[in-house]
Short mmCIF file of C-alpha atoms in Angstrom, two decimals:
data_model
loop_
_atom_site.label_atom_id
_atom_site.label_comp_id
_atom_site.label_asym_id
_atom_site.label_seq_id
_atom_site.Cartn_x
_atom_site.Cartn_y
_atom_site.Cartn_z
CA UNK J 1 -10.31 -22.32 10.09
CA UNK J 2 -14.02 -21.54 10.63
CA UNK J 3 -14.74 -18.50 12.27
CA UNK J 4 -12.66 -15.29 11.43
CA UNK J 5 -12.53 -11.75 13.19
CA UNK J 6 -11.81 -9.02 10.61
CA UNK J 7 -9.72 -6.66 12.62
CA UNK J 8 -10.33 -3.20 10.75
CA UNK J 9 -12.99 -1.32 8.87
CA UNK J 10 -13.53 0.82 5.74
CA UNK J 11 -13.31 -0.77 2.50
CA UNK J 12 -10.83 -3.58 3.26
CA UNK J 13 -12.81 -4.73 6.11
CA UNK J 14 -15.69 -5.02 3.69
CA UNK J 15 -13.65 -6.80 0.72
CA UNK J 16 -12.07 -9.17 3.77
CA UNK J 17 -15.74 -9.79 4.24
CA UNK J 18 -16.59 -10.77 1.02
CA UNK J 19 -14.13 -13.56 0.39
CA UNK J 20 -14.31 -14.80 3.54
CA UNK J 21 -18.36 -15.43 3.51
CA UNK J 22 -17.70 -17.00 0.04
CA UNK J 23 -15.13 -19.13 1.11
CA UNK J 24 -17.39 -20.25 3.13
CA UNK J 25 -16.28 -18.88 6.69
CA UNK J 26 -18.18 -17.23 9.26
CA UNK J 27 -17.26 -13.56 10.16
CA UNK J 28 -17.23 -11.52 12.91
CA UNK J 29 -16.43 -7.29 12.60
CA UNK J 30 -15.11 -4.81 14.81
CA UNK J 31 -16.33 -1.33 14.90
CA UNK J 32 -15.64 1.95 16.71
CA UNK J 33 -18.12 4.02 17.92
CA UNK J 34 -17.62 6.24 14.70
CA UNK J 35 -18.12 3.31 12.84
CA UNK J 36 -21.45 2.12 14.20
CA UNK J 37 -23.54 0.89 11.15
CA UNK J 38 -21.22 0.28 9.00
CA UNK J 39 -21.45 -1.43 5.75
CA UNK J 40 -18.82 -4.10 7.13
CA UNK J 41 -20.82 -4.42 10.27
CA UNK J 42 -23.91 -5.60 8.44
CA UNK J 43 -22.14 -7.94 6.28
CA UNK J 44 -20.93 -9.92 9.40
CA UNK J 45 -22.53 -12.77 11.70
CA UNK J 46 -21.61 -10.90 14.51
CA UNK J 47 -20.39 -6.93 15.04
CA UNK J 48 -18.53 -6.20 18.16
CA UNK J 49 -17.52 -2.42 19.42
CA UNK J 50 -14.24 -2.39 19.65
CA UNK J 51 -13.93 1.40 21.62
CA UNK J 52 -13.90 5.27 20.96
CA UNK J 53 -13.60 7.11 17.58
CA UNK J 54 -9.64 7.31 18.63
CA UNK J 55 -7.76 4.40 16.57
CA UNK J 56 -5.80 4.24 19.94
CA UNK J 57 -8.52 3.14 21.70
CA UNK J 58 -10.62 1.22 19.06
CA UNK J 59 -8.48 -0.37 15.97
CA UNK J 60 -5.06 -0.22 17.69
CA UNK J 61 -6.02 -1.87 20.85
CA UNK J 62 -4.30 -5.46 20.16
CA UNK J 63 -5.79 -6.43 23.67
CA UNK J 64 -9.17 -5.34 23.36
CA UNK J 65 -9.38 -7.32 19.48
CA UNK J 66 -7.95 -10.74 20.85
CA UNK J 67 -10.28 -10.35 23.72
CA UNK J 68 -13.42 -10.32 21.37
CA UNK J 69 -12.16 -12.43 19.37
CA UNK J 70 -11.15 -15.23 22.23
CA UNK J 71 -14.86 -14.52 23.50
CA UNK J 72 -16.62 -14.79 19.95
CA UNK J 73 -14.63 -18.10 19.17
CA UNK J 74 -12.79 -17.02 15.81
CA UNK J 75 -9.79 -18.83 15.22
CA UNK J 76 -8.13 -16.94 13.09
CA UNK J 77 -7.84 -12.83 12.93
CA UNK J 78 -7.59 -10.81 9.53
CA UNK J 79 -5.68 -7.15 9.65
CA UNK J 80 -6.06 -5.99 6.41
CA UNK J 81 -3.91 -2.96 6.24
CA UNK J 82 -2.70 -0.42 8.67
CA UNK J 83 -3.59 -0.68 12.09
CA UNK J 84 -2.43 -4.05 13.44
CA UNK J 85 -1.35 -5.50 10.13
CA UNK J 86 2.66 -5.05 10.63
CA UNK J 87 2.36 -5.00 14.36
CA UNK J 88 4.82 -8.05 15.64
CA UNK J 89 3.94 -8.21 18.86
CA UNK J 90 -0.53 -8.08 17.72
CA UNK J 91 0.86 -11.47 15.31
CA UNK J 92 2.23 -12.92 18.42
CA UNK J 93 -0.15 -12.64 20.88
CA UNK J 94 -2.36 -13.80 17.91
CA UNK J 95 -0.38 -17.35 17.81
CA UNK J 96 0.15 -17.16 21.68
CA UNK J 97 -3.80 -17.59 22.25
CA UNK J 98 -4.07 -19.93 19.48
CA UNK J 99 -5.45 -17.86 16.68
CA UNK J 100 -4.16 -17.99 13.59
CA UNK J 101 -2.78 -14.67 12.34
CA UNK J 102 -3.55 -14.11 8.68
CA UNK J 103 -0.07 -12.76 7.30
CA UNK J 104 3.81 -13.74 8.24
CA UNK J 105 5.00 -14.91 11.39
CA UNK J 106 6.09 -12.08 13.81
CA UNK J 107 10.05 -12.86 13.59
CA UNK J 108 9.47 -12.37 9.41
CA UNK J 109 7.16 -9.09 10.12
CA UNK J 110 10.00 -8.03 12.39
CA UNK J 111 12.90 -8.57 10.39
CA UNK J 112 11.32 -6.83 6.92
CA UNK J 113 9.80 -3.60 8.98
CA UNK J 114 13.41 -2.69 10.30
CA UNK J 115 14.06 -1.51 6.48
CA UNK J 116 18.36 -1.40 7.59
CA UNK J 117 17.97 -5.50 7.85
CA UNK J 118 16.14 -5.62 4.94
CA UNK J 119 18.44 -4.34 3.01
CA UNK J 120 20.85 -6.47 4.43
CA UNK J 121 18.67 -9.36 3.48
CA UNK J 122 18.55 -8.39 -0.11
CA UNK J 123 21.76 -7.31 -0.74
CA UNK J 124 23.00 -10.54 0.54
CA UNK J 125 20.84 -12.40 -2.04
CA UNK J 126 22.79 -10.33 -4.85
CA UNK J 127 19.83 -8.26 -5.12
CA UNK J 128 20.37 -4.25 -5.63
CA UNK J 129 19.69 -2.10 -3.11
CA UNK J 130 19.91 1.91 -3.31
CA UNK J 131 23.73 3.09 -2.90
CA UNK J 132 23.77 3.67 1.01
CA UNK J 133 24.65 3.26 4.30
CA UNK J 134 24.45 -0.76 5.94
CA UNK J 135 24.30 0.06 9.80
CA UNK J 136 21.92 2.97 11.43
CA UNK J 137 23.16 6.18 11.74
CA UNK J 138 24.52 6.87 14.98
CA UNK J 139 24.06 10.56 14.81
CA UNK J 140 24.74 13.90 13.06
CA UNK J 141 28.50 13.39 12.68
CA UNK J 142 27.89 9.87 11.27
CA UNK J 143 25.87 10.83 8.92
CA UNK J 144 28.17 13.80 7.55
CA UNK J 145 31.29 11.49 7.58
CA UNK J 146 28.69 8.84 5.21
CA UNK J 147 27.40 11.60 3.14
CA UNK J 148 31.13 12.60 1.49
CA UNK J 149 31.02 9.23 0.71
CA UNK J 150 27.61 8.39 -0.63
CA UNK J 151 27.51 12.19 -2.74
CA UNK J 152 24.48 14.37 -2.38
CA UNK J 153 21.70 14.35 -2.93
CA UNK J 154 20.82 11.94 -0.92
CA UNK J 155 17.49 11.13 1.14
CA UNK J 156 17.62 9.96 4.54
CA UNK J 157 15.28 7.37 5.66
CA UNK J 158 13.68 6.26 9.02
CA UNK J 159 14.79 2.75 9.89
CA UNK J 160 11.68 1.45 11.72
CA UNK J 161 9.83 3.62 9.08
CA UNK J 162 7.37 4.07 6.02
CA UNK J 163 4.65 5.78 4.16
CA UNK J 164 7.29 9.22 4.02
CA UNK J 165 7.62 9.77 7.46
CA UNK J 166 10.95 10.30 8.85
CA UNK J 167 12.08 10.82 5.59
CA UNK J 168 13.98 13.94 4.00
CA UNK J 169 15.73 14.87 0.90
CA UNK J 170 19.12 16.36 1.52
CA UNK J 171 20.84 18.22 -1.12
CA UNK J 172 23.94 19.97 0.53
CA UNK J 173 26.00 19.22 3.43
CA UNK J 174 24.61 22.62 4.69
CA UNK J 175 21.26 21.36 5.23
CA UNK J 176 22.17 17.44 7.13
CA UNK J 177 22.11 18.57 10.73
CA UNK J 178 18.50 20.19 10.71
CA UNK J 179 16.93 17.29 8.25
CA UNK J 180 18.51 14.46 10.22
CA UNK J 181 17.12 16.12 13.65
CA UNK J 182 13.79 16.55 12.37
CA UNK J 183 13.42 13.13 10.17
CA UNK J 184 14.53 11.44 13.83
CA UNK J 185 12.46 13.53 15.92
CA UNK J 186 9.63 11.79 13.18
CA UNK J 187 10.59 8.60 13.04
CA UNK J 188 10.50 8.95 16.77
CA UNK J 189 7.27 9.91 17.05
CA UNK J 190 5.69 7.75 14.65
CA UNK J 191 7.02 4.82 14.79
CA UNK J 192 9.05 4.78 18.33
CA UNK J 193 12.79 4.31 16.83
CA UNK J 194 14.43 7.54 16.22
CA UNK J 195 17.20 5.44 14.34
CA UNK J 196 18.30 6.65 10.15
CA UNK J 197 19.98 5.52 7.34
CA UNK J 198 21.00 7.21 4.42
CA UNK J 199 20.97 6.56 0.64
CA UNK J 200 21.87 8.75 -2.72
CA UNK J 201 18.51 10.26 -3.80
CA UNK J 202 17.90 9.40 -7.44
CA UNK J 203 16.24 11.83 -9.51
CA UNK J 204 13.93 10.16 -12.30
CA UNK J 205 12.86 6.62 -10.78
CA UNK J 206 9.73 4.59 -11.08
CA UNK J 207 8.25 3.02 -8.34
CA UNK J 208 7.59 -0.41 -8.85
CA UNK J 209 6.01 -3.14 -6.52
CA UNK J 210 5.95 -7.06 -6.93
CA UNK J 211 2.93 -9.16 -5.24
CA UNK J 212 4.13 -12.17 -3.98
CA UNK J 213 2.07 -15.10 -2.06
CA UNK J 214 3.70 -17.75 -0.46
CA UNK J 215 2.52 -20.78 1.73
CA UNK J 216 3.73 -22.84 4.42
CA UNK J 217 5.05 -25.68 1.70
CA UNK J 218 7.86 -23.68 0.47
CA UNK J 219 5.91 -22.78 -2.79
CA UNK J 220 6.67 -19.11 -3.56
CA UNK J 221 4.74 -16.97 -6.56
CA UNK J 222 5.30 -13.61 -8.40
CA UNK J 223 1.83 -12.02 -9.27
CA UNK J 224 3.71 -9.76 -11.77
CA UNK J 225 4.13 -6.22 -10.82
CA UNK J 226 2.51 -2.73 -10.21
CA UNK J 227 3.27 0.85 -11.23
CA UNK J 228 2.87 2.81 -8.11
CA UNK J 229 4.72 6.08 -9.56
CA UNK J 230 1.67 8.25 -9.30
CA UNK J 231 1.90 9.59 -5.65
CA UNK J 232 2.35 13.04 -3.83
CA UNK J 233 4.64 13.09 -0.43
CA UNK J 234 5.35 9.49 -0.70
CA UNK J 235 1.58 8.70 -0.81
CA UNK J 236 0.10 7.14 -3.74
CA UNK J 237 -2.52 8.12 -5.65
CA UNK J 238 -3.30 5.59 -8.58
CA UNK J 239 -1.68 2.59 -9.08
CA UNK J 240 -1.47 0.76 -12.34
CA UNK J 241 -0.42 -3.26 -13.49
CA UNK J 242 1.47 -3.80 -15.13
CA UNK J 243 4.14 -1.19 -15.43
CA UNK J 244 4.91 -0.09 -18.95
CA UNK J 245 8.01 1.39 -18.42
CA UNK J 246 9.23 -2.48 -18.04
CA UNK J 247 10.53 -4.46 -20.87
CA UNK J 248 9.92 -8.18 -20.64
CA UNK J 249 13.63 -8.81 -19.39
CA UNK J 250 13.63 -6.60 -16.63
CA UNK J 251 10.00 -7.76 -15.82
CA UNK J 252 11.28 -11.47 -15.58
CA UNK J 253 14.67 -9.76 -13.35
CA UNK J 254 12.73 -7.95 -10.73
CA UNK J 255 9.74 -10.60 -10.17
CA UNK J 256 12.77 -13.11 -9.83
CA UNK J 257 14.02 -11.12 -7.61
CA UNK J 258 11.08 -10.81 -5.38
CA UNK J 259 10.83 -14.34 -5.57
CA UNK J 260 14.57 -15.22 -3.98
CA UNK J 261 13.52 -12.35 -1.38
CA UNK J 262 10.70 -14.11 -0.40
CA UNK J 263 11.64 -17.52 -0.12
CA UNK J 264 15.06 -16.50 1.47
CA UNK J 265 13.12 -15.13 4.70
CA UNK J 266 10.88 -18.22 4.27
CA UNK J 267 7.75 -15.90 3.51
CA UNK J 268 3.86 -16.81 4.27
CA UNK J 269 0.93 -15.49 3.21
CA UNK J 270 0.75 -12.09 0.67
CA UNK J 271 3.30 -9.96 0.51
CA UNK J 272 4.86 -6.70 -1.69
CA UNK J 273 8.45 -6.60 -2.34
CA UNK J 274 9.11 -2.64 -3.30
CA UNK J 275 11.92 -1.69 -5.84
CA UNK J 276 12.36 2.06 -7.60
CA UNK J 277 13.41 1.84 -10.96
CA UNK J 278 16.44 4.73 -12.35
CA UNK J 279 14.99 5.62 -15.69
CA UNK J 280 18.23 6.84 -16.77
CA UNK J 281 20.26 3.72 -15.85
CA UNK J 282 17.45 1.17 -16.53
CA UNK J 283 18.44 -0.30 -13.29
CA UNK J 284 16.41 -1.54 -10.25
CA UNK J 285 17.07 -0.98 -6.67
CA UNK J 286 15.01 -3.08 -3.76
CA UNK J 287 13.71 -0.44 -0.84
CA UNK J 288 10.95 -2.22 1.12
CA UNK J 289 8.89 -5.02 1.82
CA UNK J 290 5.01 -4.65 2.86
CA UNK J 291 4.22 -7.57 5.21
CA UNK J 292 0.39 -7.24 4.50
CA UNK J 293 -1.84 -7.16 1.82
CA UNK J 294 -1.74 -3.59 0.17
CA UNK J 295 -4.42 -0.93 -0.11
CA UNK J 296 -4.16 -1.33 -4.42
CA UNK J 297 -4.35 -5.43 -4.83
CA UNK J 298 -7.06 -5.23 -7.24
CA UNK J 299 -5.50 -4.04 -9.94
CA UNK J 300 -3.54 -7.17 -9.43
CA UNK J 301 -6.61 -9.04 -9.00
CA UNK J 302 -8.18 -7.67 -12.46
CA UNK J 303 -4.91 -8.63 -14.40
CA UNK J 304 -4.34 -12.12 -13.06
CA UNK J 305 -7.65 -13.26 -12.51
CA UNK J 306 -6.73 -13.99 -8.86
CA UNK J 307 -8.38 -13.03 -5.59
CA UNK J 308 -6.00 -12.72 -3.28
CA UNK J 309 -7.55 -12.64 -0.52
CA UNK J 310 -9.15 -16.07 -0.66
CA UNK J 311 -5.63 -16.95 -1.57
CA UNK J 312 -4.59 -15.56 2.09
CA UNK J 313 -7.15 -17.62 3.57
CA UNK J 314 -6.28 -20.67 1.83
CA UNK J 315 -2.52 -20.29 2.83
CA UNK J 316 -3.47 -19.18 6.30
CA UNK J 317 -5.28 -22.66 6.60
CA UNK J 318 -2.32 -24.44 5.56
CA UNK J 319 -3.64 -25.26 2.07
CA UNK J 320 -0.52 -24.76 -0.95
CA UNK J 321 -0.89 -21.96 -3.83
CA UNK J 322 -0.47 -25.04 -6.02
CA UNK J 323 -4.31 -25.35 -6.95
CA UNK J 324 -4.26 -21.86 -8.04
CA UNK J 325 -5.55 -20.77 -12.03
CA UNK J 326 -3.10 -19.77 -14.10
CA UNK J 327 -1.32 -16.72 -13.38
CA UNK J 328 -0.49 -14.69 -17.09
CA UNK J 329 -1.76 -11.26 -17.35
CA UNK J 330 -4.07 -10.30 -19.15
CA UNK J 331 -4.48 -6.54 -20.08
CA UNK J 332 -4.37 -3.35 -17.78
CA UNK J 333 -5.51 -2.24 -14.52
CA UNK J 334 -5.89 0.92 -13.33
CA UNK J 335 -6.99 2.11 -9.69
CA UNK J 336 -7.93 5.29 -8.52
CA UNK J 337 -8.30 5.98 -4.70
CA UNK J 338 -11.29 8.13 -4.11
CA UNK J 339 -10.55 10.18 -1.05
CA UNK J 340 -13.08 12.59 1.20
CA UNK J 341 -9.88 15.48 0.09
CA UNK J 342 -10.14 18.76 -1.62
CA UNK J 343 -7.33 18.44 -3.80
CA UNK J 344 -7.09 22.19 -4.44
CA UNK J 345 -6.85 22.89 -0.84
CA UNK J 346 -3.74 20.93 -0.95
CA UNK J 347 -5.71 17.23 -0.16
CA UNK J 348 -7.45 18.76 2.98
CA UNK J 349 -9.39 15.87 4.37
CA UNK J 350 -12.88 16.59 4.37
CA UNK J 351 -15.47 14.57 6.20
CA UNK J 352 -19.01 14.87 6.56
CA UNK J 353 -22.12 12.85 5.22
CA UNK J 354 -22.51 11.69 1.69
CA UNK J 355 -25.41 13.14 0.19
CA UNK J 356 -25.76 11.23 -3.02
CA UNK J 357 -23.50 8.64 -4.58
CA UNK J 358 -23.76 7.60 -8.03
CA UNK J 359 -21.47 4.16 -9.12
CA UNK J 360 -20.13 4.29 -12.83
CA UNK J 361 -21.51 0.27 -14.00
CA UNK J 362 -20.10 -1.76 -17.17
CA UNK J 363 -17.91 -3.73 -18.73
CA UNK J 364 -14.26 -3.94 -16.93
CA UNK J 365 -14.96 -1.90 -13.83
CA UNK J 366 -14.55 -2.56 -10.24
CA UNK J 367 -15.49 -0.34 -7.14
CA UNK J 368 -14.12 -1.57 -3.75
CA UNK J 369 -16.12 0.56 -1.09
CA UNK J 370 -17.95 0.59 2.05
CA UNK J 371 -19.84 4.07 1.50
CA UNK J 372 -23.43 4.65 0.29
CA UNK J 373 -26.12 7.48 0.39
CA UNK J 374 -26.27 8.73 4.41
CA UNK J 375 -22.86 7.67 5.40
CA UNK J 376 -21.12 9.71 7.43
CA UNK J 377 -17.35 10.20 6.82
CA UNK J 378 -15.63 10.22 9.93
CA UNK J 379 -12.40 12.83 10.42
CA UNK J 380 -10.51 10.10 12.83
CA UNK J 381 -9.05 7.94 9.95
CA UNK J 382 -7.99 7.39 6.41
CA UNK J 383 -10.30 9.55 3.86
CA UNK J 384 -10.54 6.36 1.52
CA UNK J 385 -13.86 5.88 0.67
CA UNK J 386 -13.58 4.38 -2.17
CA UNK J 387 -11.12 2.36 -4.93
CA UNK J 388 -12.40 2.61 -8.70
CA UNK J 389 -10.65 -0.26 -10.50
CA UNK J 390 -11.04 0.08 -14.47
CA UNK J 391 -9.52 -3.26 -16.72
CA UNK J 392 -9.28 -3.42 -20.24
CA UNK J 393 -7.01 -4.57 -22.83
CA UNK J 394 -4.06 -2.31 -23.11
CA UNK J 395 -3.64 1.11 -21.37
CA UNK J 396 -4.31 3.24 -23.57
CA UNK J 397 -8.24 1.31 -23.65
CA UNK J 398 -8.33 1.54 -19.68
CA UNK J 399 -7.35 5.18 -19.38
CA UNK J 400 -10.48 5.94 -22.00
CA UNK J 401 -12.40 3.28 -20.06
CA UNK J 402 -11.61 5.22 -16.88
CA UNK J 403 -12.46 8.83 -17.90
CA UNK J 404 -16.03 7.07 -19.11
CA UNK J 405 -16.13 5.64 -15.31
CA UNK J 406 -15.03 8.88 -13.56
CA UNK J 407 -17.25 11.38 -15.48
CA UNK J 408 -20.53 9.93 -13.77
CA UNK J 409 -19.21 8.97 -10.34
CA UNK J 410 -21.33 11.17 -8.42
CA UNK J 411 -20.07 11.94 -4.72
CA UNK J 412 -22.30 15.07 -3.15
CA UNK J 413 -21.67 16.19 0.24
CA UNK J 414 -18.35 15.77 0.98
CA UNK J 415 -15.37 16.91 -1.92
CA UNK J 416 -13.40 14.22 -3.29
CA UNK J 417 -10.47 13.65 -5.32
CA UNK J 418 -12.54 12.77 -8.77
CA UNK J 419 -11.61 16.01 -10.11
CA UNK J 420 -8.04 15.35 -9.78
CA UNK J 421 -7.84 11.93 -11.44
CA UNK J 422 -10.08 13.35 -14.48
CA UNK J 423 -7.38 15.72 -14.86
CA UNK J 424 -4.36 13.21 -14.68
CA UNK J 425 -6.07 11.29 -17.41
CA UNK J 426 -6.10 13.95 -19.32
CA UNK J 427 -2.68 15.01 -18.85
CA UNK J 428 -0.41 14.63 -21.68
CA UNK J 429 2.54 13.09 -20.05
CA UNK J 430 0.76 10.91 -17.75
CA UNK J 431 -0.90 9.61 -21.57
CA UNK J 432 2.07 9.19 -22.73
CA UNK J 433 3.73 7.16 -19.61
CA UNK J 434 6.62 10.11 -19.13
CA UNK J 435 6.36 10.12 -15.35
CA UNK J 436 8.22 9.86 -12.05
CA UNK J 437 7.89 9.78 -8.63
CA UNK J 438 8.37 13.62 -8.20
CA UNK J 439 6.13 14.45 -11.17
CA UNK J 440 2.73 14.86 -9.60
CA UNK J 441 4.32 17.91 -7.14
CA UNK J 442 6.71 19.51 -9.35
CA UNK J 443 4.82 19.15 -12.90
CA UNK J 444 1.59 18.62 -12.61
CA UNK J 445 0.54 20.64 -9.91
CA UNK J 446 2.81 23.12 -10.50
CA UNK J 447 1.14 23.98 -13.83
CA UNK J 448 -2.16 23.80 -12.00
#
């Protein structure tokens, strides 16, 4: 592998960028016309425009991507996440013009994104899923006859689905018909399969997430987990490693676990194997796997001492995971996604240029971003525009080393989300690690 074409933009494209050119490789970027002048474009050998400001037309056009890359000569394609990443058919055409696609093979992405056969796949490993349904739903009366037997409440689930859409909470029978009709109409919409499955809603769960890399010589590794509890509508928010609502037994059970997962679907490349953990039961349940690298690696990264992405590359050239350092963690990790949102205008998106932007710099900190002074944020995608990563040695250190970091993080011209993580941190039950996944909308901003 020589020449690879980094197939997104925004922050990822630019820390794809980085490990690539210091592993040595030659990179080419894409770009929309939105994007034009981009930090990722400048750190490349070669920028190509890709299309429009429409993701349709620029990011998500598989055709358009192999094409450059075909006439560019990269031989292998990158896809961070979003976009293309989980896109089967994108990973086959990949292979089909001999280019290497830099995650699983298609039939793996395939099998884990349909989330009823992944359960399956788990549950036939011995591994705990969520009390639920095992086949789709096939409509309204199916899902009323499964619901006496699962109990409300219960949450139904898009099949073909993730990142909350297609999903609803059901509490009474009362309610099924109109929540199953609109989470399909969703799931429809977004991800063209209308199909649902059910499962019992639990209350007061963690959500907990295990990176795992694996290479083409059957060697499979657990890079510990991450805490990924702090989220509003399914979205996360800040993301933490490792969890400290895990004892050291269940830690060893659920990166085990992961493990068996992967190398039961023979895995390549990184992966994150999803689980919520019941607080009141102690007691994990598998819900997902991410086929792609995920938007809050580093705090992985700053724990292990690992970079994963030069670890995709290595696997992606056929090299084992054997030669990597080893993997113990060491301390805490917290990241904080900086968004272009006013979070009192309920996370309205707001782009525009940045006037000024001031970095927090010292010991234990980490900013993955692709904004300076004079960029313009564009309204057409995510409102990332930045990932502050803060490591220290326990927690309790990091969450002090993070309201240090956040109070002179300067971002003028465009509102961010700043404000919002400096008041987390100085929550008293976020402090104290007495959190769930429903916390953030029904406590904290509640009392806000």
């Amino acid at each position: 592998m020589k020449r690879v074409l980094i197939a997104n933009r925004g922050e990822i494209a630019v820390r794809i960028a980085r490990s690539a050119l210091a592993s040595g490789l030659e990179v080419v970027s894409i770009f929309s016309e939105a994007d034009r002048g981009m930090l990722h474009t400048r750190m490349s050998h070669k920028a190509i425009c890709i299309g429009p400001s429409a993701s349709a037309k620029s990011y998500l056009n598989a055709s358009a991507i192999i094409t450059a890359a075909i006439a560019q000569g990269c031989d292998a394609i990158h896809p961070g996440y979003g976009f293309l990443s989980e896109n089967a058919a994108f990973a086959s055409a990949c292979e089909e013009n001999g280019i290497t696609f830099i995650g699983p093979a298609a039939e793996t992405i395939v099998a884990m994104g349909d989330k009823v056969n992944a359960r399956k796949a788990a549950a036939s490993l011995g591994i705990a899923t969520v009390p639920g349904t095992i086949e789709p739903l096939a409509d309204v009366r199916d899902a009323t006859f499964e619901a006496k037997a699962i109990g409300f409440p219960l949450l139904l689930k898009a099949a073909a689905g993730g990142g909350g859409r297609g999903m609803r909470v059901v509490r009474e029978e009362r309610e099924l018909a109109e929540a199953f009709s609109r989470a399909s109409a969703e799931a429809l919409s977004a991800f063209g399969d209308g199909r649902m499955y059910m499962e019992r809603y639990l209350e007061d769960i963690r959500h907990i997430e295990v990176q795992i890399l694996a290479d083409a010589h059957g060697n499979v590794r657990a890079l510990g987990e991450r805490d990924c509890t702090i989220q509003r509508r399914h979205q996360k928010l800040l993301e933490e490693a490792p969890s400290y609502e895990l004892d050291s037994a269940i830690r060893r059970e659920i990166s085990d676990a992961a493990v068996a997962l992967a190398r039961a679907i023979n895995y390549r490349n990184a992966g994150t194997i999803e689980f919520v953990f019941d607080r009141p039961s102690r007691r994990f349940y598998f819900i997902e796997m991410n086929t792609r690298i995920q938007v809050e690696h580093p705090v992985t990264e700053m724990i292990m001492g690992v970079d994963i992405v030069e670890e995709q590359l290595r696997i992606a050239s056929g090299m084992p995971i054997d030669g990597m350092p080893n993997t113990t963690a060491k301390g805490h990790a917290i990241e904080f996604r900086i968004n272009a949102e006013d979070a009192d205008a309920g996370f309205r998106p707001n782009p525009g240029r940045i006037k000024n932007w001031l970095l927090p710099m010292g010991e234990g900190l980490r900013i993955d971003t692709h904004c300076e002074a004079g960029t313009f944020v564009p309204p057409y995608y995510d409102s990332l525009i930045a990932k502050l990563v803060v490591h220290a040695g326990t927690r309790n250190e990091a969450i002090e080393r993070s309201k240090a970091a956040l109070a002179v993080f300067k971002v003028e011209g465009v509102s961010t989300t700043i404000p919002f993580h400096q008041s987390i941190l100085l929550n008293n039950d976020y402090v104290a690690n007495d959190v769930n996944t429903r916390w953030v909308e029904e406590v904290f901003l509640a009392r806000t």
